[in-house]
CSV table of C-alpha atoms in Angstrom, one decimal:
chain,number,residue,atom,x,y,z
J,191,MET,CA,-69.9,-50.1,59.8
J,192,HIS,CA,-72.1,-52.8,61.2
J,193,PHE,CA,-73.7,-55.9,59.6
J,194,THR,CA,-74.9,-59.4,60.5
J,195,ILE,CA,-74.4,-62.5,58.3
J,196,GLN,CA,-74.8,-66.3,58.5
J,197,ARG,CA,-71.6,-68.1,59.1
J,198,GLU,CA,-71.8,-70.1,55.8
J,199,ALA,CA,-72.5,-67.0,53.7
J,200,LEU,CA,-69.3,-65.4,55.0
J,201,LEU,CA,-67.0,-68.5,55.2
J,202,LYS,CA,-67.1,-69.5,51.5
J,203,PRO,CA,-65.9,-66.2,50.0
J,204,LEU,CA,-63.6,-65.6,53.0
J,205,GLN,CA,-61.8,-68.9,52.4
J,206,LEU,CA,-61.2,-68.1,48.7
J,207,VAL,CA,-60.1,-64.5,49.3
J,208,ALA,CA,-57.8,-65.5,52.2
J,209,GLY,CA,-56.2,-68.1,49.8
J,210,VAL,CA,-54.7,-65.1,47.9
J,211,VAL,CA,-53.3,-63.5,51.0
J,212,GLU,CA,-49.6,-64.5,51.7
J,213,ARG,CA,-48.7,-65.4,55.2
J,214,ARG,CA,-45.4,-63.6,55.2
J,215,GLN,CA,-45.9,-60.0,54.1
J,216,THR,CA,-43.6,-57.0,53.8
J,217,LEU,CA,-46.6,-54.7,54.2
J,218,PRO,CA,-48.7,-55.4,57.3
J,219,VAL,CA,-51.9,-54.4,55.4
J,220,LEU,CA,-51.4,-57.2,52.9
J,221,SER,CA,-52.1,-59.8,55.5
J,222,ASN,CA,-55.5,-58.2,56.0
J,223,VAL,CA,-58.7,-58.6,54.1
J,224,LEU,CA,-60.7,-55.4,53.1
J,225,LEU,CA,-64.3,-55.5,54.1
J,226,VAL,CA,-66.7,-53.0,52.4
J,227,VAL,CA,-70.4,-52.6,53.1
J,228,GLN,CA,-72.4,-50.7,50.5
J,229,GLY,CA,-76.2,-50.9,50.5
J,230,GLN,CA,-77.1,-54.6,51.0
J,231,GLN,CA,-73.8,-55.9,49.6
J,232,LEU,CA,-70.6,-57.0,51.5
J,233,SER,CA,-67.4,-57.3,49.5
J,234,LEU,CA,-64.2,-58.9,50.7
J,235,THR,CA,-60.9,-58.2,49.0
J,236,GLY,CA,-57.5,-59.9,49.4
J,237,THR,CA,-54.3,-59.2,47.5
J,238,ASP,CA,-50.6,-59.9,47.4
J,239,LEU,CA,-50.0,-57.1,44.8
J,240,GLU,CA,-49.7,-59.8,42.1
J,241,VAL,CA,-53.2,-61.3,42.4
J,242,GLU,CA,-56.3,-59.6,43.7
J,243,LEU,CA,-59.6,-61.4,44.5
J,244,VAL,CA,-62.9,-59.7,45.4
J,245,GLY,CA,-65.8,-61.8,46.8
J,246,ARG,CA,-69.3,-60.4,47.0
J,247,VAL,CA,-72.2,-61.4,49.3
J,248,GLN,CA,-75.7,-60.1,49.5
J,249,LEU,CA,-76.7,-59.2,53.1
J,250,GLU,CA,-80.2,-60.2,54.2
J,251,HIS,CA,-80.5,-57.7,57.0
J,252,PRO,CA,-80.1,-53.9,56.8
J,253,ALA,CA,-76.5,-52.8,57.4
J,254,GLU,CA,-74.5,-49.7,58.2
J,255,PRO,CA,-72.1,-48.9,55.4
J,256,GLY,CA,-68.4,-48.5,55.9
J,257,GLU,CA,-65.0,-50.1,55.1
J,258,ILE,CA,-62.1,-51.5,57.2
J,259,THR,CA,-59.3,-54.1,56.9
J,260,VAL,CA,-59.0,-56.9,59.4
J,261,PRO,CA,-56.4,-59.8,59.7
J,262,ALA,CA,-57.5,-62.4,57.1
J,263,ARG,CA,-56.2,-65.5,58.8
J,264,LYS,CA,-57.7,-64.7,62.2
J,265,LEU,CA,-61.1,-63.7,60.8
J,266,MET,CA,-61.2,-67.0,58.9
J,267,ASP,CA,-60.1,-69.1,61.9
J,268,ILE,CA,-62.8,-67.5,64.0
J,269,CYS,CA,-65.5,-68.2,61.4
J,270,LYS,CA,-64.4,-71.8,61.0
J,271,SER,CA,-64.5,-72.4,64.8
J,272,LEU,CA,-68.0,-71.1,65.2
J,273,PRO,CA,-71.0,-73.5,65.1
J,274,SER,CA,-72.4,-74.0,61.6
J,275,GLU,CA,-75.7,-72.3,62.0
J,276,ALA,CA,-74.2,-69.2,63.8
J,277,GLU,CA,-75.3,-65.7,63.0
J,278,ILE,CA,-72.3,-63.4,63.1
J,279,SER,CA,-72.5,-59.7,63.9
J,280,ILE,CA,-69.5,-57.6,62.8
J,281,LYS,CA,-69.2,-54.0,64.0
J,282,VAL,CA,-66.4,-51.4,63.8
J,283,ASP,CA,-65.8,-49.6,67.1
J,284,GLU,CA,-62.9,-47.1,67.6
J,285,GLN,CA,-60.4,-48.8,65.3
J,286,LYS,CA,-61.3,-52.3,66.4
J,287,VAL,CA,-63.6,-54.8,64.9
J,288,ILE,CA,-66.0,-56.5,67.3
J,289,ILE,CA,-67.3,-59.9,66.2
J,290,LYS,CA,-70.2,-61.5,68.1
J,291,ALA,CA,-71.9,-64.8,67.6
J,292,GLY,CA,-74.0,-66.5,70.3
J,293,ARG,CA,-72.1,-66.2,73.5
J,294,SER,CA,-68.7,-65.6,71.7
J,295,ARG,CA,-67.1,-62.2,71.4
J,296,PHE,CA,-63.9,-61.4,69.6
J,297,THR,CA,-62.1,-58.0,69.2
J,298,LEU,CA,-59.7,-57.7,66.3
J,299,SER,CA,-57.2,-55.0,65.4
J,300,THR,CA,-57.7,-53.1,62.1
J,301,LEU,CA,-55.9,-51.0,59.6
J,302,PRO,CA,-57.5,-48.2,57.6
J,303,ALA,CA,-59.1,-49.1,54.3
J,304,ASN,CA,-57.2,-46.2,52.6
J,305,ASP,CA,-53.9,-48.1,53.2
J,306,PHE,CA,-55.2,-51.1,51.2
J,307,PRO,CA,-53.5,-51.3,47.7
J,308,THR,CA,-55.7,-51.9,44.7
J,309,VAL,CA,-54.4,-53.5,41.5
J,310,GLU,CA,-54.4,-50.7,39.0
J,311,GLU,CA,-56.9,-51.0,36.2
J,312,GLY,CA,-55.4,-50.6,32.8
J,313,PRO,CA,-57.5,-50.3,29.6
J,314,GLY,CA,-59.0,-53.7,28.7
J,315,SER,CA,-58.0,-54.6,25.2
J,316,LEU,CA,-60.1,-57.8,24.7
J,317,THR,CA,-63.2,-59.2,26.3
J,318,CYS,CA,-64.9,-62.5,26.0
J,319,THR,CA,-67.3,-64.7,27.9
J,320,LEU,CA,-66.5,-68.4,28.4
J,321,GLU,CA,-68.2,-71.4,30.1
J,322,GLN,CA,-66.5,-71.9,33.5
J,323,SER,CA,-66.3,-75.7,33.1
J,324,ARG,CA,-64.5,-75.4,29.8
J,325,LEU,CA,-62.0,-72.8,30.9
J,326,ARG,CA,-61.4,-75.0,34.0
J,327,ARG,CA,-60.8,-78.0,31.8
J,328,LEU,CA,-58.3,-76.0,29.7
J,329,ILE,CA,-56.3,-75.0,32.9
J,330,GLU,CA,-56.4,-78.5,34.4
J,331,ARG,CA,-55.1,-80.1,31.2
J,332,THR,CA,-52.1,-77.8,31.0
J,333,SER,CA,-51.2,-76.3,34.4
J,334,PHE,CA,-49.1,-79.3,35.6
J,335,ALA,CA,-46.4,-78.5,33.0
J,336,MET,CA,-45.8,-74.9,34.3
J,337,ALA,CA,-42.3,-74.4,35.8
J,338,VAL,CA,-41.9,-73.7,39.5
J,339,GLN,CA,-39.4,-71.0,40.4
J,340,ASP,CA,-37.4,-71.3,37.2
J,341,VAL,CA,-34.9,-68.5,36.5
J,342,ARG,CA,-36.6,-68.1,33.1
J,343,TYR,CA,-39.4,-66.4,34.9
J,344,TYR,CA,-41.7,-66.4,31.9
J,345,LEU,CA,-42.0,-70.2,32.2
J,346,ASN,CA,-43.4,-69.9,35.8
J,347,GLY,CA,-46.9,-69.3,34.3
J,348,MET,CA,-49.2,-70.1,31.5
J,349,LEU,CA,-49.5,-68.7,28.0
J,350,LEU,CA,-53.0,-67.8,27.0
J,351,GLU,CA,-53.4,-67.2,23.3
J,352,VAL,CA,-56.5,-65.8,21.7
J,353,SER,CA,-57.2,-65.9,18.0
J,354,THR,CA,-60.4,-66.0,16.0
J,355,GLY,CA,-62.8,-68.4,17.6
J,356,THR,CA,-60.1,-70.1,19.7
J,357,LEU,CA,-58.5,-69.8,23.1
J,358,ARG,CA,-55.4,-71.8,23.7
J,359,ALA,CA,-53.4,-72.5,26.8
J,360,VAL,CA,-49.7,-73.6,26.7
J,361,ALA,CA,-47.4,-74.4,29.6
J,362,THR,CA,-43.8,-75.7,29.6
J,363,ASP,CA,-40.9,-76.1,32.0
J,364,GLY,CA,-38.3,-76.7,29.3
J,365,HIS,CA,-38.6,-80.6,29.7
J,366,ARG,CA,-42.2,-81.0,28.7
J,367,LEU,CA,-45.0,-79.0,27.1
J,368,ALA,CA,-48.7,-79.1,27.5
J,369,MET,CA,-51.2,-77.4,25.1
J,370,CYS,CA,-54.9,-77.4,25.0
J,371,SER,CA,-57.4,-75.4,22.8
J,372,MET,CA,-61.1,-74.6,23.1
J,373,GLN,CA,-63.6,-73.1,20.8
J,374,ALA,CA,-64.6,-69.6,22.0
J,375,ASP,CA,-66.7,-66.8,20.7
J,376,ILE,CA,-63.9,-64.4,20.2
J,377,GLY,CA,-63.8,-62.0,17.3
J,378,GLN,CA,-60.1,-61.3,17.5
J,379,ALA,CA,-58.4,-61.2,14.1
J,380,ASP,CA,-54.7,-61.3,15.0
J,381,ARG,CA,-53.1,-63.5,17.7
J,382,HIS,CA,-53.0,-62.0,21.2
J,383,GLN,CA,-50.8,-63.6,23.8
J,384,VAL,CA,-50.5,-63.0,27.5
J,385,ILE,CA,-48.6,-64.9,30.2
J,386,VAL,CA,-50.5,-65.4,33.5
J,387,PRO,CA,-48.3,-66.2,36.5
J,388,ARG,CA,-48.5,-69.6,38.2
J,389,LYS,CA,-50.3,-68.4,41.3
J,390,GLY,CA,-52.9,-66.5,39.2
J,391,ILE,CA,-53.6,-69.6,37.1
J,392,LEU,CA,-54.1,-71.8,40.2
J,393,GLU,CA,-56.3,-69.3,42.0
J,394,LEU,CA,-58.4,-68.8,38.9
J,395,ALA,CA,-59.0,-72.6,38.6
J,396,ARG,CA,-60.2,-72.6,42.2
J,397,LEU,CA,-62.9,-70.1,41.4
J,398,LEU,CA,-64.4,-71.9,38.4
J,399,THR,CA,-66.7,-74.2,40.3
J,400,ASP,CA,-70.1,-73.6,38.7
J,401,PRO,CA,-70.6,-76.2,36.0
J,402,GLU,CA,-73.5,-74.2,34.4
J,403,GLY,CA,-72.0,-70.7,35.0
J,404,THR,CA,-70.0,-68.4,32.7
J,405,VAL,CA,-67.0,-66.2,33.4
J,406,ALA,CA,-66.2,-62.9,31.7
J,407,ILE,CA,-62.5,-62.5,30.8
J,408,VAL,CA,-60.8,-59.2,30.1
J,409,LEU,CA,-57.2,-59.3,28.8
J,410,GLY,CA,-55.5,-55.9,29.3
J,411,GLN,CA,-51.9,-54.8,28.7
J,412,GLN,CA,-50.8,-55.7,32.2
J,413,HIS,CA,-53.7,-57.6,33.7
J,414,ILE,CA,-56.1,-60.4,33.2
J,415,ARG,CA,-59.5,-60.0,34.9
J,416,ALA,CA,-62.1,-62.7,35.4
J,417,THR,CA,-65.6,-61.9,36.7
J,418,THR,CA,-68.4,-64.3,37.8
J,419,GLY,CA,-71.5,-63.5,39.7
J,420,GLU,CA,-69.8,-63.7,43.0
J,421,PHE,CA,-66.1,-63.0,42.3
J,422,THR,CA,-63.8,-60.6,40.5
J,423,PHE,CA,-60.3,-62.0,40.1
J,424,THR,CA,-57.4,-59.8,38.8
J,425,SER,CA,-53.9,-60.9,38.2
J,426,LYS,CA,-50.8,-59.1,36.9
J,427,LEU,CA,-49.4,-60.6,33.7
J,428,VAL,CA,-45.8,-61.7,33.4
J,429,ASP,CA,-43.8,-59.3,31.3
J,430,GLY,CA,-41.8,-61.6,29.0
J,431,LYS,CA,-41.6,-63.5,25.8
J,432,PHE,CA,-42.9,-67.0,25.8
J,433,PRO,CA,-41.0,-69.5,23.7
J,434,ASP,CA,-42.4,-70.3,20.3
J,435,TYR,CA,-44.3,-73.4,21.2
J,436,GLU,CA,-45.1,-74.4,17.6
J,437,ARG,CA,-41.4,-75.0,17.0
J,438,VAL,CA,-41.3,-77.4,19.9
J,439,LEU,CA,-44.1,-79.6,18.6
J,440,PRO,CA,-42.4,-82.6,17.0
J,441,LYS,CA,-43.1,-82.9,13.2
J,442,GLY,CA,-42.8,-85.9,11.0
J,443,GLY,CA,-42.8,-88.7,13.7
J,444,ASP,CA,-43.2,-91.9,11.8
J,445,LYS,CA,-43.8,-94.3,14.7
J,446,LEU,CA,-47.4,-94.3,15.9
J,447,VAL,CA,-48.3,-96.3,19.1
J,448,LEU,CA,-51.9,-96.7,20.2
J,449,GLY,CA,-52.5,-98.0,23.7
J,450,ASP,CA,-55.0,-98.3,26.5
J,451,ARG,CA,-54.5,-95.2,28.7
J,452,GLN,CA,-55.4,-96.9,32.0
J,453,ALA,CA,-53.2,-100.0,31.3
J,454,LEU,CA,-50.2,-97.8,30.4
J,455,ARG,CA,-50.7,-95.6,33.4
J,456,GLU,CA,-50.7,-98.5,35.8
J,457,ALA,CA,-47.7,-100.2,34.1
J,458,PHE,CA,-45.7,-96.9,34.3
J,459,SER,CA,-46.7,-96.5,38.0
J,460,ARG,CA,-45.5,-100.0,38.9
J,461,THR,CA,-42.3,-99.6,37.0
J,462,ALA,CA,-41.6,-96.2,38.5
J,463,ILE,CA,-41.3,-97.8,42.0
J,464,LEU,CA,-37.9,-99.1,41.1
J,465,SER,CA,-36.7,-96.1,39.1
J,466,ASN,CA,-33.9,-93.8,40.4
J,467,GLU,CA,-35.7,-91.6,42.9
J,468,LYS,CA,-33.8,-88.5,41.7
J,469,TYR,CA,-34.0,-88.9,37.9
J,470,ARG,CA,-37.1,-91.1,37.6
J,471,GLY,CA,-35.9,-92.5,34.3
J,472,ILE,CA,-37.6,-95.5,32.6
J,473,ARG,CA,-36.7,-97.2,29.3
J,474,LEU,CA,-39.3,-98.0,26.7
J,475,GLN,CA,-38.6,-100.7,24.1
J,476,LEU,CA,-41.0,-100.8,21.2
J,477,ALA,CA,-41.5,-103.8,18.9
J,478,ALA,CA,-44.4,-104.9,16.7
J,479,GLY,CA,-47.5,-105.1,18.9
J,480,GLN,CA,-45.8,-104.7,22.2
J,481,LEU,CA,-44.1,-102.2,24.5
J,482,LYS,CA,-41.6,-103.2,27.1
J,483,ILE,CA,-41.1,-100.9,30.0
J,484,GLN,CA,-37.9,-101.2,32.2
J,485,ALA,CA,-36.5,-99.3,35.2
J,486,ASN,CA,-33.6,-99.8,37.5
J,487,ASN,CA,-31.9,-97.9,40.3
J,488,PRO,CA,-28.5,-97.5,42.0
J,489,GLU,CA,-29.3,-100.4,44.3
J,490,GLN,CA,-29.3,-102.7,41.3
J,491,GLU,CA,-33.0,-103.3,41.6
J,492,GLU,CA,-35.0,-103.8,38.4
J,493,ALA,CA,-38.6,-103.6,37.2
J,494,GLU,CA,-39.9,-104.9,33.8
J,495,GLU,CA,-43.4,-104.8,32.4
J,496,GLU,CA,-44.7,-105.8,29.0
J,497,ILE,CA,-47.9,-104.4,27.6
J,498,GLY,CA,-49.7,-105.0,24.3
J,499,VAL,CA,-50.0,-102.0,22.0
J,500,ASP,CA,-51.2,-101.3,18.5
J,501,TYR,CA,-47.9,-100.7,16.8
J,502,ASN,CA,-46.4,-102.1,13.6
J,503,GLY,CA,-43.3,-100.0,13.0
J,504,GLY,CA,-39.6,-100.8,13.5
J,505,SER,CA,-38.1,-101.4,16.9
J,506,LEU,CA,-37.1,-98.4,19.0
J,507,GLU,CA,-35.5,-97.9,22.5
J,508,ILE,CA,-36.1,-94.5,24.2
J,509,GLY,CA,-35.9,-93.2,27.8
J,510,PHE,CA,-38.3,-90.8,29.6
J,511,ASN,CA,-38.8,-89.3,33.0
J,512,VAL,CA,-41.8,-91.4,34.1
J,513,SER,CA,-43.3,-88.6,36.2
J,514,TYR,CA,-43.8,-86.6,33.0
J,515,LEU,CA,-45.6,-89.5,31.3
J,516,LEU,CA,-47.8,-90.1,34.3
J,517,ASP,CA,-48.8,-86.4,34.6
J,518,VAL,CA,-50.0,-86.5,31.0
J,519,LEU,CA,-51.9,-89.7,31.3
J,520,GLY,CA,-53.4,-88.4,34.5
J,521,VAL,CA,-55.2,-85.4,32.8
J,522,MET,CA,-56.3,-87.3,29.7
J,523,THR,CA,-59.8,-88.8,29.8
J,524,THR,CA,-60.2,-91.1,26.7
J,525,GLU,CA,-59.7,-94.8,26.8
J,526,GLN,CA,-57.1,-94.9,24.1
J,527,VAL,CA,-54.0,-92.7,23.7
J,528,ARG,CA,-51.6,-92.2,20.9
J,529,LEU,CA,-47.9,-91.8,21.2
J,530,ILE,CA,-45.9,-90.5,18.2
J,531,LEU,CA,-42.1,-91.0,18.1
J,532,SER,CA,-39.4,-90.7,15.5
J,533,ASP,CA,-36.1,-91.8,17.1
J,534,SER,CA,-34.5,-92.1,20.6
J,535,ASN,CA,-33.2,-88.5,20.6
J,536,SER,CA,-36.4,-86.8,19.6
J,537,SER,CA,-39.3,-85.6,21.7
J,538,ALA,CA,-42.5,-87.7,22.0
J,539,LEU,CA,-45.9,-86.3,21.1
J,540,LEU,CA,-48.8,-87.7,23.2
J,541,GLN,CA,-52.5,-87.1,22.4
J,542,GLU,CA,-55.9,-88.6,23.0
J,543,ALA,CA,-56.7,-91.1,20.3
J,544,ASP,CA,-59.7,-89.4,18.8
J,545,ASN,CA,-59.3,-85.9,20.0
J,546,ASP,CA,-56.9,-83.2,18.7
J,547,ASP,CA,-57.7,-80.3,21.1
J,548,SER,CA,-54.8,-81.2,23.4
J,549,ALA,CA,-51.2,-82.1,22.7
J,550,TYR,CA,-48.3,-83.0,25.1
J,551,VAL,CA,-44.6,-83.0,24.3
J,552,VAL,CA,-42.1,-84.9,26.5
J,553,MET,CA,-38.3,-84.7,25.9
J,554,PRO,CA,-36.4,-88.0,26.0
J,555,MET,CA,-33.8,-88.9,28.6
J,556,ARG,CA,-30.4,-90.4,28.1
J,557,LEU,CA,-30.3,-93.5,30.2
């Protein structure tokens, strides 16, 4: 195997593929990246057995075919440290890889390509093509609510639900829930649900960078696969039952508050400074036309903020974790937001004022 490539052409896919590779590995080959040259194409593959990412680059110069695995982190650090216009020559010589660029020469150890695990391909049950920018928006609007290392392992990921003409993403950590839907050209009659693990979702979002491009999604029994012109991403699915999110959506809230998103976000941020660092609780007091936000902490310090809102129901006092409210306001984009409440023990529903494609549920806190 022997090929030459411009530094920039190699570095971009290498950085994304190396992002999948875990630093601490049980199998030595998993800290390597698989390089394969076929014809005029170089492909780079990284995997941690849960998520696999393949990047493809067209080579400008004739190349000798072959395949080998080399340490991902070292190869990336070498590429990063070379001058930006460098032309890199990579050659396999007796179980070592020799990398040359200008006056620099590096020799890296290798492991055979046969040792490299591949994520098994199951039969794909459902295929659709989506705009990258819209799928990315769907993930960005919901991924913050995924659990992190929860014992309920099915919460450490995101539910993707496909039904006729619609793709919906739902994430929850048990205290809050985020949901977003998009129109999609899917001819699936019955509902099909898969849970994609947290790492898979975050890696997928990193790949969706082309605002004009599309991505082909295949949902199988055990895997999700996403393919763009330059990448093929595969992730195992979480084998579990996601909670029935429709039961969590509050029904019949009679108190509707309309407010300016940016003004609320700033008021919450200021009040949060004096909330309890551990519980992050703030108290909301609603009265006609105004919202009072209060926070205090164990040092007996207090913050209070009043903000004008469009509200004409009865008075209500309710507590929330301010971080959860700020996360929601941070992913919304409209000027006005609506908050639907019923009483001090019931969850709040937050939505953009004139847009129903996203919904956010936040559980109240006892203060």
